[in-house]
PDB file of C-alpha atoms in Angstrom:
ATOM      1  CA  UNK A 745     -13.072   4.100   8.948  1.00  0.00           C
ATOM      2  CA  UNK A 746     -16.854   5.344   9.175  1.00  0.00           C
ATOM      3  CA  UNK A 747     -19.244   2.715   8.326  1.00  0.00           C
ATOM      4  CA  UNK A 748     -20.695   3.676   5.144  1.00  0.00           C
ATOM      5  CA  UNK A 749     -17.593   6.058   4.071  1.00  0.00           C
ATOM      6  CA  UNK A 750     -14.839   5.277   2.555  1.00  0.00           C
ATOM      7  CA  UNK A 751     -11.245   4.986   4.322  1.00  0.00           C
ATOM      8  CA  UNK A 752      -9.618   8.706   5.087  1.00  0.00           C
ATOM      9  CA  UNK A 753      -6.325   6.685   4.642  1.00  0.00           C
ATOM     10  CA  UNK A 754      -7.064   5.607   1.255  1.00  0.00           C
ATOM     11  CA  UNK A 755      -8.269   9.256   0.224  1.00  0.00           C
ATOM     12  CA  UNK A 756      -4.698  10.706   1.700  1.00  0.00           C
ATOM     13  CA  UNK A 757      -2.517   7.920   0.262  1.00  0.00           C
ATOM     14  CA  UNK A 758      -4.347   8.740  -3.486  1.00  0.00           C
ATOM     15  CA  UNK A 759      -3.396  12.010  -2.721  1.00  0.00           C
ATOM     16  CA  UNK A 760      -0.173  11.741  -2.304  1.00  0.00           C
ATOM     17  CA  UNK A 761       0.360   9.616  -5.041  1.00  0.00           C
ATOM     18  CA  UNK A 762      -1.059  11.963  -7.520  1.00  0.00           C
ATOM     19  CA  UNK A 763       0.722  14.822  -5.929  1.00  0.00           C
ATOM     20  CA  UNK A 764       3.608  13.154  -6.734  1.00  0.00           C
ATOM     21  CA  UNK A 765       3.229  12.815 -10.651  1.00  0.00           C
ATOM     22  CA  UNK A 766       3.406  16.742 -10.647  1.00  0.00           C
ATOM     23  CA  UNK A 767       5.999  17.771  -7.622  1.00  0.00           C
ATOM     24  CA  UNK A 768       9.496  19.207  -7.990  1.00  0.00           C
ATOM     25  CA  UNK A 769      10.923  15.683  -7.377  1.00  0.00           C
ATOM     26  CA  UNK A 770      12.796  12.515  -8.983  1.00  0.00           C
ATOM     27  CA  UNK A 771       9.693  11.032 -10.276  1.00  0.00           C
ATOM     28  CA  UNK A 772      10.411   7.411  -8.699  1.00  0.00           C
ATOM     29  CA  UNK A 773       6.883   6.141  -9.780  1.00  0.00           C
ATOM     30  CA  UNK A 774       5.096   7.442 -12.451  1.00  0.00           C
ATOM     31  CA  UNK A 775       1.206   6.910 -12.798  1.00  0.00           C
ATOM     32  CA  UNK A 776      -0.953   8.794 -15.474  1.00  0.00           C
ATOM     33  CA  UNK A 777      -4.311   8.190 -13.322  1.00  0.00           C
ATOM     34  CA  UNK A 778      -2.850   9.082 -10.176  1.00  0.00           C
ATOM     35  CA  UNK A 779      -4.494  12.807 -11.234  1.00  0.00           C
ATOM     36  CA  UNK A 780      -7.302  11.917 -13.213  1.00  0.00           C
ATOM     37  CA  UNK A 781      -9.075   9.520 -10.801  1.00  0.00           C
ATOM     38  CA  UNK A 782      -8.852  12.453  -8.078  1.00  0.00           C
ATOM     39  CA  UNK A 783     -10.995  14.383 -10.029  1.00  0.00           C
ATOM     40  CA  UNK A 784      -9.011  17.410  -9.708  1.00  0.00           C
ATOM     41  CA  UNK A 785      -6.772  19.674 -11.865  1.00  0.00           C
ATOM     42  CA  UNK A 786      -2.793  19.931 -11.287  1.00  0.00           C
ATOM     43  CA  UNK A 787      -3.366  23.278  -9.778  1.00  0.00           C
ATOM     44  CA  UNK A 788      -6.305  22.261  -7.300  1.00  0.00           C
ATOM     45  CA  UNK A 789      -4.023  19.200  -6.401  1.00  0.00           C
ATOM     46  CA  UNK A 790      -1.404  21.982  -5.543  1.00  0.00           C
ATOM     47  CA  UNK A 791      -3.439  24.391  -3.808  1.00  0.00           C
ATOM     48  CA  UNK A 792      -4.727  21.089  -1.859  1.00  0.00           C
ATOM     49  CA  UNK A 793      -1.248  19.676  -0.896  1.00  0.00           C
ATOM     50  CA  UNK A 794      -0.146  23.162  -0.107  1.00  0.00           C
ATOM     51  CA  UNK A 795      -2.976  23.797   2.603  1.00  0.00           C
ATOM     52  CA  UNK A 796      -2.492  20.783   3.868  1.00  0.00           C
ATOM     53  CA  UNK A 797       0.821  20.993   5.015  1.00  0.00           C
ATOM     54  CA  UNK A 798       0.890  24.526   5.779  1.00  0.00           C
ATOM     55  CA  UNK A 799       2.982  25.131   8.868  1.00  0.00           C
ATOM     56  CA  UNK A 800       4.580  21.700   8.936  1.00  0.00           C
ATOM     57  CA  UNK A 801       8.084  19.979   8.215  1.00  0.00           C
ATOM     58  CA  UNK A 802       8.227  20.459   4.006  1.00  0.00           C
ATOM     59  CA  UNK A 803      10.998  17.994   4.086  1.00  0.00           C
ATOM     60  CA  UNK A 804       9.353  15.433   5.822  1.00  0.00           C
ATOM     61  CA  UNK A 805       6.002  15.238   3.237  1.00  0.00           C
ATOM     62  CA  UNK A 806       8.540  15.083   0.529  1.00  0.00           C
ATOM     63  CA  UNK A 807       9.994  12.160   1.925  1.00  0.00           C
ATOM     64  CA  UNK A 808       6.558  10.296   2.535  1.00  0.00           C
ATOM     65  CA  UNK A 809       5.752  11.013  -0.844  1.00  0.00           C
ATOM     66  CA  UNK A 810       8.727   9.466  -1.760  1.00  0.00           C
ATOM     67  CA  UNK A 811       8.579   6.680  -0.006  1.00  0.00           C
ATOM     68  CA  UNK A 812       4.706   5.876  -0.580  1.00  0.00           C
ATOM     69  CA  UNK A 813       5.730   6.545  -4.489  1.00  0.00           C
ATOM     70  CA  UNK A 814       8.846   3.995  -4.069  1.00  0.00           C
ATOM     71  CA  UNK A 815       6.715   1.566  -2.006  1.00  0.00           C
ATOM     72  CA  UNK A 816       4.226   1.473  -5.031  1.00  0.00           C
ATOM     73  CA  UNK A 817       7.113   1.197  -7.603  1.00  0.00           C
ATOM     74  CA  UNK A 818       8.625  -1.778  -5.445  1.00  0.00           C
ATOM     75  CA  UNK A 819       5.571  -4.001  -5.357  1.00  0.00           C
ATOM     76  CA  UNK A 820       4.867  -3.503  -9.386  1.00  0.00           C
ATOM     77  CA  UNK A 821       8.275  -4.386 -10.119  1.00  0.00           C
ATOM     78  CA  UNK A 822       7.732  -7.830  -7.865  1.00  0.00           C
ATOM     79  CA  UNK A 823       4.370  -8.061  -9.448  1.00  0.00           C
ATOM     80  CA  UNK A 824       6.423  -7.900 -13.136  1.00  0.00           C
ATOM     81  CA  UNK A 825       8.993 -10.878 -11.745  1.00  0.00           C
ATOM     82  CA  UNK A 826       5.702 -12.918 -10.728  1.00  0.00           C
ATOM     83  CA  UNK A 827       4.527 -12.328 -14.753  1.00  0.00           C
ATOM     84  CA  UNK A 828       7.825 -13.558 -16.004  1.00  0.00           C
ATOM     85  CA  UNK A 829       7.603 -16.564 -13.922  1.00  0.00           C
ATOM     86  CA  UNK A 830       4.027 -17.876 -14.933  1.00  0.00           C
ATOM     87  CA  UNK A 831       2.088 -16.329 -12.297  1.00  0.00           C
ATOM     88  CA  UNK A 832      -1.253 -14.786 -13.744  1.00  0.00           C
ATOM     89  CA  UNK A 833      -3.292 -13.586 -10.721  1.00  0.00           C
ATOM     90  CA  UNK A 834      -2.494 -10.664  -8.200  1.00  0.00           C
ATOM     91  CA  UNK A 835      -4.401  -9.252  -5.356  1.00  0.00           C
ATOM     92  CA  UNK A 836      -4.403  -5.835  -3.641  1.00  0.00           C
ATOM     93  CA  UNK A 837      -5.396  -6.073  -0.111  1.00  0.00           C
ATOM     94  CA  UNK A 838      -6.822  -2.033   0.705  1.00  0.00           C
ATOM     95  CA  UNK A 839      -7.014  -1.245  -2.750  1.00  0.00           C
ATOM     96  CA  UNK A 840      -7.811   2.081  -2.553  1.00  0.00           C
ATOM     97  CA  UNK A 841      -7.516   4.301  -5.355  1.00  0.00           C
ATOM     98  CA  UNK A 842      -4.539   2.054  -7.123  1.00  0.00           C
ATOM     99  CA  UNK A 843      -4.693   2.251 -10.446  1.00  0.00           C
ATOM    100  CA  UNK A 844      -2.445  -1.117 -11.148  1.00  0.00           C
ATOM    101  CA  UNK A 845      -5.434  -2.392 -12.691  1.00  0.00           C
ATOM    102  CA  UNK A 846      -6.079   0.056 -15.376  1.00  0.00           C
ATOM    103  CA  UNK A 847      -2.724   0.527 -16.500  1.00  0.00           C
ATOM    104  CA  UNK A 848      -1.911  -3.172 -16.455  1.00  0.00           C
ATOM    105  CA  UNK A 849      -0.025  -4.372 -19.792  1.00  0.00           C
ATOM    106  CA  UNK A 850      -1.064  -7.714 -19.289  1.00  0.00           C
ATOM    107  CA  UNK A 851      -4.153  -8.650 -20.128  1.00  0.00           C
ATOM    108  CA  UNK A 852      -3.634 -12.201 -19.139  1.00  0.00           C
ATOM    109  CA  UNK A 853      -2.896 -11.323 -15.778  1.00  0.00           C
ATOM    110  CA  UNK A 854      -6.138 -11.240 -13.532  1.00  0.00           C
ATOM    111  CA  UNK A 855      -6.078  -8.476 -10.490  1.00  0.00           C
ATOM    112  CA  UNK A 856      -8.542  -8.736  -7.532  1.00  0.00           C
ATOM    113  CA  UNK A 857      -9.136  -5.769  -5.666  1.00  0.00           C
ATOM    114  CA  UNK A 858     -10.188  -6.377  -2.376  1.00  0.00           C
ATOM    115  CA  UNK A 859     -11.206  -3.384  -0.231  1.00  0.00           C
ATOM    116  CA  UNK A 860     -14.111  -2.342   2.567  1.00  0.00           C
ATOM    117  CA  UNK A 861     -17.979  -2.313  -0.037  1.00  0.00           C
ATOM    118  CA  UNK A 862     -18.094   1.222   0.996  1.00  0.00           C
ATOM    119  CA  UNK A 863     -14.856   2.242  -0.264  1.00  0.00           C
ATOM    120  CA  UNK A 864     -15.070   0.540  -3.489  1.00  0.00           C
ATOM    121  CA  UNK A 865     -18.246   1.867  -4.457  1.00  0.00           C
ATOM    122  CA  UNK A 866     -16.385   5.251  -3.888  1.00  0.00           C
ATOM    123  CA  UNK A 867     -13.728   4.075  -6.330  1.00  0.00           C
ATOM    124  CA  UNK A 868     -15.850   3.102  -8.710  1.00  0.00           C
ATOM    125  CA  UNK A 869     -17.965   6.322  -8.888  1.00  0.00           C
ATOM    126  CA  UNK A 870     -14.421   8.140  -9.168  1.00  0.00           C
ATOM    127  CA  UNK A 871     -13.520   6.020 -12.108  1.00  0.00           C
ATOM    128  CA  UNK A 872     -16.948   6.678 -13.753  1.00  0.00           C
ATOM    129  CA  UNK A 873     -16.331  10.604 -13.687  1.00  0.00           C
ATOM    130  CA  UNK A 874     -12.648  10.199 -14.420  1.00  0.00           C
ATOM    131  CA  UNK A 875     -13.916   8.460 -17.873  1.00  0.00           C
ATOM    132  CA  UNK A 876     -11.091   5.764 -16.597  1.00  0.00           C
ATOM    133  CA  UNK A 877     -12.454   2.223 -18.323  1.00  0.00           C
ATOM    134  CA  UNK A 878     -12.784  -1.105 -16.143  1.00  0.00           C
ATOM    135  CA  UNK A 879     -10.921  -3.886 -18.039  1.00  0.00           C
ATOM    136  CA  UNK A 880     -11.953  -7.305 -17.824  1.00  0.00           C
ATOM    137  CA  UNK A 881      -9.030  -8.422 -16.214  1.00  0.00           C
ATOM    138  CA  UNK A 882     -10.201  -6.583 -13.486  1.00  0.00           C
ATOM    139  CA  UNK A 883     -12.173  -8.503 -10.776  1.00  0.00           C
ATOM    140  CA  UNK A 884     -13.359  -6.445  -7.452  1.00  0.00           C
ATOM    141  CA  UNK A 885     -13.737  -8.145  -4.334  1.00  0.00           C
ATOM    142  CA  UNK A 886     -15.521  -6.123  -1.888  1.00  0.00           C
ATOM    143  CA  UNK A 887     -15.178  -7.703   1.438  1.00  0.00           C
ATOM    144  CA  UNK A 888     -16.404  -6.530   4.931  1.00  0.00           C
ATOM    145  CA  UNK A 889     -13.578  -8.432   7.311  1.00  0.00           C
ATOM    146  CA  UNK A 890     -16.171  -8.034  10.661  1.00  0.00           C
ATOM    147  CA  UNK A 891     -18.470 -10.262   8.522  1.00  0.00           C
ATOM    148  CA  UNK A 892     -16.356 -11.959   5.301  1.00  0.00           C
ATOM    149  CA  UNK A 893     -12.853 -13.472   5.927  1.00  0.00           C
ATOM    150  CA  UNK A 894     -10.317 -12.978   2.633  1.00  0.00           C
ATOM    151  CA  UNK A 895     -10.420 -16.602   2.076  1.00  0.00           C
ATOM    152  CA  UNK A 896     -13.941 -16.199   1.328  1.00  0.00           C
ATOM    153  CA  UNK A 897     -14.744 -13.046  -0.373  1.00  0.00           C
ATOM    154  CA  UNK A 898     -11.608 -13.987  -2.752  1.00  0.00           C
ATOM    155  CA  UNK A 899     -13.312 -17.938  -3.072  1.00  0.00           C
ATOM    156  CA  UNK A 900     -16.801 -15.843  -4.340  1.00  0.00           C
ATOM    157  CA  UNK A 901     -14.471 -13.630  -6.893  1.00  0.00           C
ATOM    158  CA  UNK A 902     -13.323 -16.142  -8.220  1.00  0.00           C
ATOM    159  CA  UNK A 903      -9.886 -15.981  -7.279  1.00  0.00           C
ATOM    160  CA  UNK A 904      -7.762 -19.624  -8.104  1.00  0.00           C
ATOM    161  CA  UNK A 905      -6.239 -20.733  -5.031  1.00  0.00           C
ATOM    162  CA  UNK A 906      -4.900 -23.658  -7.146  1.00  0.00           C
ATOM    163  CA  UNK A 907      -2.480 -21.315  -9.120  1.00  0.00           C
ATOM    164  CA  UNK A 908       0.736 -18.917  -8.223  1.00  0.00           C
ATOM    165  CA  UNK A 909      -0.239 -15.892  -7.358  1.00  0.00           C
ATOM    166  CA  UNK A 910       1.405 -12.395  -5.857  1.00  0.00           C
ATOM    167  CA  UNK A 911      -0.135 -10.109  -3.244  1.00  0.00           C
ATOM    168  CA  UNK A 912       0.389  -6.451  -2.281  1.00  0.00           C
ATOM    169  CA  UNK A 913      -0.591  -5.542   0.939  1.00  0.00           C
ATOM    170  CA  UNK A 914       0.579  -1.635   1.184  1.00  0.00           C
ATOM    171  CA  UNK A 915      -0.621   0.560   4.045  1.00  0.00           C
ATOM    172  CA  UNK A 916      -2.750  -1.882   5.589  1.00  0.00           C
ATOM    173  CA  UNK A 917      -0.998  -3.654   8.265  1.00  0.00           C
ATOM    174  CA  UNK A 918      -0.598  -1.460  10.926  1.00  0.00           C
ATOM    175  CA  UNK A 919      -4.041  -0.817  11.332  1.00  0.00           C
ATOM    176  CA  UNK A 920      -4.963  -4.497  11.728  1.00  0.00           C
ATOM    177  CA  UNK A 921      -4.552  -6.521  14.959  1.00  0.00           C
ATOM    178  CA  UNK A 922      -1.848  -8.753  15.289  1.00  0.00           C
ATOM    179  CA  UNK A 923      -4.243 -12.451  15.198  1.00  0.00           C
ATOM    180  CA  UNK A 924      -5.738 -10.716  11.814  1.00  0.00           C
ATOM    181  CA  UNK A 925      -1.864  -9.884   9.632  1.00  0.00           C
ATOM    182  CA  UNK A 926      -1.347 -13.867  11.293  1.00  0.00           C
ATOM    183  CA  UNK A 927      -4.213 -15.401   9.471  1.00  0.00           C
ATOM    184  CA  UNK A 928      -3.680 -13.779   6.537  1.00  0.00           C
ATOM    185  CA  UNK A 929      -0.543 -14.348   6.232  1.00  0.00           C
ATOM    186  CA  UNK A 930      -0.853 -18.282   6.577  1.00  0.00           C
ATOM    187  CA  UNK A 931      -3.965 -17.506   4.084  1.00  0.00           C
ATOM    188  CA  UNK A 932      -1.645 -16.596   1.533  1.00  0.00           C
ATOM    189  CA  UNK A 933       1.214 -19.095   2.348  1.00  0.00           C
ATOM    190  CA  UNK A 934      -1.585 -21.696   2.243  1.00  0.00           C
ATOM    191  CA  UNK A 935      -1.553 -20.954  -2.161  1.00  0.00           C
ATOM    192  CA  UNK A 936      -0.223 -22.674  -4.548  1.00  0.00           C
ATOM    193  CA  UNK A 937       3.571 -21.907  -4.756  1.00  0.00           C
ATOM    194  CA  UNK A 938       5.394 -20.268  -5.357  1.00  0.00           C
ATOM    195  CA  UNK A 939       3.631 -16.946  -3.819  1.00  0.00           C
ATOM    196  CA  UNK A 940       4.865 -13.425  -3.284  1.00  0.00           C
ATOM    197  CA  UNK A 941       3.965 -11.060  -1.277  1.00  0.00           C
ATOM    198  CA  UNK A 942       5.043  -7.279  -0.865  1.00  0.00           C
ATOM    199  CA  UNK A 943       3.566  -5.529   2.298  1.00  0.00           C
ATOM    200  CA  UNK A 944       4.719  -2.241   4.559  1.00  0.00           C
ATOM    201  CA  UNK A 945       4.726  -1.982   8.322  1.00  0.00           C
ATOM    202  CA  UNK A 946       5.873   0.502  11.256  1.00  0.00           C
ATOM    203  CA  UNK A 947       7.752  -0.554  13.711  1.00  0.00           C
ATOM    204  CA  UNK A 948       7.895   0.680  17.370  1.00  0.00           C
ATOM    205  CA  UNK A 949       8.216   3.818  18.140  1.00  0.00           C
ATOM    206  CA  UNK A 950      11.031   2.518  20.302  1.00  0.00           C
ATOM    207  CA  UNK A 951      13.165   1.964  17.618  1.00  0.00           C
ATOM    208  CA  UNK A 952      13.338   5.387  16.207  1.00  0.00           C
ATOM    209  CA  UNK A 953      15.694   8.505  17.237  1.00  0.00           C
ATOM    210  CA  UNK A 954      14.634   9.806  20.434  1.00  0.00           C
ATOM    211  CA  UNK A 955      14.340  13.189  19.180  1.00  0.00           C
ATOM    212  CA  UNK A 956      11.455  11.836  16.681  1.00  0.00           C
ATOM    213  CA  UNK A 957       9.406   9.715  18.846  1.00  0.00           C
ATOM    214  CA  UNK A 958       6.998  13.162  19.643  1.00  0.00           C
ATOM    215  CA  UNK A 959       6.365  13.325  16.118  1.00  0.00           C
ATOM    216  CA  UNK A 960       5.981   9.403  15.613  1.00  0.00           C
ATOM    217  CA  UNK A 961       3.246   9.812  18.721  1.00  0.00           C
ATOM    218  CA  UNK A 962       1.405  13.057  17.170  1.00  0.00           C
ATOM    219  CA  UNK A 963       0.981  10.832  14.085  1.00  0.00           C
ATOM    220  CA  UNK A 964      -0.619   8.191  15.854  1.00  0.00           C
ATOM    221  CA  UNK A 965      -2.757  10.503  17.698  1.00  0.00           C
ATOM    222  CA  UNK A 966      -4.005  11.551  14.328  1.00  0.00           C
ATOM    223  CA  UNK A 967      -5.220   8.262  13.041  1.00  0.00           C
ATOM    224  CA  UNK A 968      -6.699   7.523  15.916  1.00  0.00           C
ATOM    225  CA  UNK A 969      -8.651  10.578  15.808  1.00  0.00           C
ATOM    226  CA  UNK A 970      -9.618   9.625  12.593  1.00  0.00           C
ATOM    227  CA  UNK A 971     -11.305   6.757  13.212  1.00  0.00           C
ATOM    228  CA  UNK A 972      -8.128   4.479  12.142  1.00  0.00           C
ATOM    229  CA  UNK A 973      -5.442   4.028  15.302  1.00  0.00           C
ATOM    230  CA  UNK A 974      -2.292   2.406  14.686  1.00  0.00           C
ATOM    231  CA  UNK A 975      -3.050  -1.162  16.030  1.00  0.00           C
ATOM    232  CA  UNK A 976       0.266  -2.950  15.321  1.00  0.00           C
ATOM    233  CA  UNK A 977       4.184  -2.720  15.354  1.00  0.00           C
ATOM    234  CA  UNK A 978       6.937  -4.843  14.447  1.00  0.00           C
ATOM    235  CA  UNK A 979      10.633  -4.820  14.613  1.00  0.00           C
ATOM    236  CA  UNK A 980      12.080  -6.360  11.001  1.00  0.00           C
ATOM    237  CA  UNK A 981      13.271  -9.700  12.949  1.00  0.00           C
ATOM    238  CA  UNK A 982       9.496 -10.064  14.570  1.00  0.00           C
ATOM    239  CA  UNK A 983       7.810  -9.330  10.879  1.00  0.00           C
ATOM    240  CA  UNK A 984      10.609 -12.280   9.923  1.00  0.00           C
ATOM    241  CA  UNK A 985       9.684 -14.318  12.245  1.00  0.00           C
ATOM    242  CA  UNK A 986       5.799 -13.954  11.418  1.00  0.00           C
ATOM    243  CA  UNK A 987       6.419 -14.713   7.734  1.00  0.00           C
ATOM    244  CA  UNK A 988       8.219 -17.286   8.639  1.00  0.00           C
ATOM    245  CA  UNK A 989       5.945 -19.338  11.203  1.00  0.00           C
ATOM    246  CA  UNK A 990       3.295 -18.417   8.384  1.00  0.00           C
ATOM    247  CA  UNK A 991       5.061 -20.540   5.970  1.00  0.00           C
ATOM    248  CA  UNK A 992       6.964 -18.386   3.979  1.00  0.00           C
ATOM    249  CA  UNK A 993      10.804 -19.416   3.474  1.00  0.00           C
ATOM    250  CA  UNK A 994      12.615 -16.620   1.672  1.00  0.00           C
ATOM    251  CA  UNK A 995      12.219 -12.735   3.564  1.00  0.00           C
ATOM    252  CA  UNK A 996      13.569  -9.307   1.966  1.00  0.00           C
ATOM    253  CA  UNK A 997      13.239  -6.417   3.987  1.00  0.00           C
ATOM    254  CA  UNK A 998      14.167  -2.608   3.719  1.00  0.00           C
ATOM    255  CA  UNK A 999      14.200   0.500   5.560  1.00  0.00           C
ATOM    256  CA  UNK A1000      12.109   3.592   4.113  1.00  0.00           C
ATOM    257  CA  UNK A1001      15.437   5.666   3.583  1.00  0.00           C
ATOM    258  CA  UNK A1002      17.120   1.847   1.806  1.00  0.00           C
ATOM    259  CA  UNK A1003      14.450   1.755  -0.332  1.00  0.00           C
ATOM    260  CA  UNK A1004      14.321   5.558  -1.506  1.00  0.00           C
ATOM    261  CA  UNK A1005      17.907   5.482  -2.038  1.00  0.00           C
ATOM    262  CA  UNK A1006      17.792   2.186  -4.155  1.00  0.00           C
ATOM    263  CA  UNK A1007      16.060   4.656  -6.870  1.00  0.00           C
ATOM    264  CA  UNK A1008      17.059   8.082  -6.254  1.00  0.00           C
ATOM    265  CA  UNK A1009      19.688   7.817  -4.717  1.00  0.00           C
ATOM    266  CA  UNK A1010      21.086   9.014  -1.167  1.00  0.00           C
ATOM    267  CA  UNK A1011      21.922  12.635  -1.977  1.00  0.00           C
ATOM    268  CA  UNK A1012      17.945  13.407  -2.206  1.00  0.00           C
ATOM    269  CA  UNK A1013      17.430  12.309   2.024  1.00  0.00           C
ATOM    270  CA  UNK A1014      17.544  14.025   4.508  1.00  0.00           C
ATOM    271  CA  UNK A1015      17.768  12.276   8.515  1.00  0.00           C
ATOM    272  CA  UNK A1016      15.603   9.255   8.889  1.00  0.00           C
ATOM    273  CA  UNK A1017      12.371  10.167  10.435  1.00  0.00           C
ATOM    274  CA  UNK A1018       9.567   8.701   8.418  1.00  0.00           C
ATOM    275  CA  UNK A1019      10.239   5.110  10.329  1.00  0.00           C
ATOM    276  CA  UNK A1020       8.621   2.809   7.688  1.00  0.00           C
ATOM    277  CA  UNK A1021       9.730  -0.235   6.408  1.00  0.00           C
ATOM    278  CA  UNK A1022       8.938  -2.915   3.347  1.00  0.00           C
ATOM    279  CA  UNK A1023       9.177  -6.006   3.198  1.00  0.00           C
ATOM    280  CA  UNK A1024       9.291  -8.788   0.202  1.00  0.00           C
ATOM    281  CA  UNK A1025       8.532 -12.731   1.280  1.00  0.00           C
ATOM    282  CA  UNK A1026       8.121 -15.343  -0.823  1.00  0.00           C
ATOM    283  CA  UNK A1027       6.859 -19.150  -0.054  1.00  0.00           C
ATOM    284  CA  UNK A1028       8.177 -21.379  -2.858  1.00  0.00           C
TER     285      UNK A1028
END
């Protein structure tokens, strides 16, 4: 991202997610901010989504969307088990423009937003036009990682390290080096059990059909041209094997077109391209 900006990758993944609340889909996820803290109408959404992926594969941005929509509905349901088992803090690593926070049912439970300053003050200014109230459950941790490490600028928020707690780490991974998702990851084992954690990764372009490895490249190219490059891949066993050495005993993880299918059901894919996977860890 561009110092002083907020993340292009969290603008386009808020996009998507609001896009989704209105498109001719199985709403898998359903978030009544998603709009609202875009600042823009249903139509202008529209127009937007329609300009942006003029002259590309339809059917591939409908899967992304509903992947990125099941993704989201995935971690909220683990967040729900971690409620019904005592746990009463969970933190968002890349916040973005999630809106967990201010639909959250459970005042009890405390949610730490960490993100980059720049791209919380962003947020913030969206939620102050969007007329969408900050609850006091609500704690943001702004943290710069080239001068702040999580443990911390989560220490400073106030964040219990003594108590269970869940993390969601969505669209964040593969832009991090491989030393940085390993001390995290032993961060968060390092908690008081049990913890959970629900995070997404890519693995190598290796691994996917020949026929879509061009496309997985031009994607890359993108972010990279953006200011955000891909910086890390995993194949599910090496992600295991991470959250294992890490600490964490119990590992869950799902394909892109698994996890779709798990709520809408097979029928709505079409051939695996979007090469995306999720996985759910626990240390108990």
């Amino acid at each position: 991202m561009e110092v002083g900006k907020p993340s292009r990758t969290a603008l386009a993944t808020a996009h998507v997610r609001a896009y989704h609340q209105i498109a001719p889909e199985p709403r898998v996820f359903t978030d009544p901010l998603a709009v609202s803290i875009m600042g823009l109408t249903a139509a202008e959404l529209t127009d937007q989504t329609n300009a942006a992926t003029a002259g590309e594969d339809v059917a591939f941005h409908r899967v992304r969307r509903l992947f990125m929509a099941s993704r989201s509905r995935f971690a909220e349901e683990t967040v729900a088990e971690a409620v019904a088992d005592g746990a009463r803090q969970v933190v968002i690593l890349g916040a973005g423009l999630d809106t967990f926070a201010y639909r959250n049912p459970d005042p009890t439970l405390r949610v730490f937003e960490v993100d980059h300053p720049a791209t919380q003050a962003w947020k913030r200014q969206l939620l102050a036009e969007a007329g969408i109230t900050v609850p006091d459950s609500l704690t943001f941790a702004p943290i710069d990682f080239e001068s702040e490490t999580l443990a911390t600028g989560l220490a400073s928020a106030g964040f219990a390290g003594d108590q269970p707690a869940v993390f969601v780490w969505l669209g964040v991974v593969m832009y991090l080096t491989r030393e940085a998702i390993q001390s995290t990851l032993r961060y968060m084992a390092g908690q008081a059990t049990p913890v959970r954690l629900v995070l997404d990764y890519i693995p190598p372009a290796s691994e996917a059909a020949p026929e879509h490895r061009a496309q997985l490249q031009a994607r890359a190219d993108r972010m990279a041209a953006l200011g955000e490059p891909l910086l890390s891949h995993f194949t599910a066993a090496e992600l295991a094997a991470e959250l294992r050495a890490a600490g964490f005993d119990s590992v869950e993880d799902l394909s892109a077109p698994d996890l779709i299918a798990g709520y809408v059901g097979q029928d709505e894919l079409g051939p695996e391209r979007l090469h995306a996977r999720v996985a759910r860890a626990v240390c108990s």
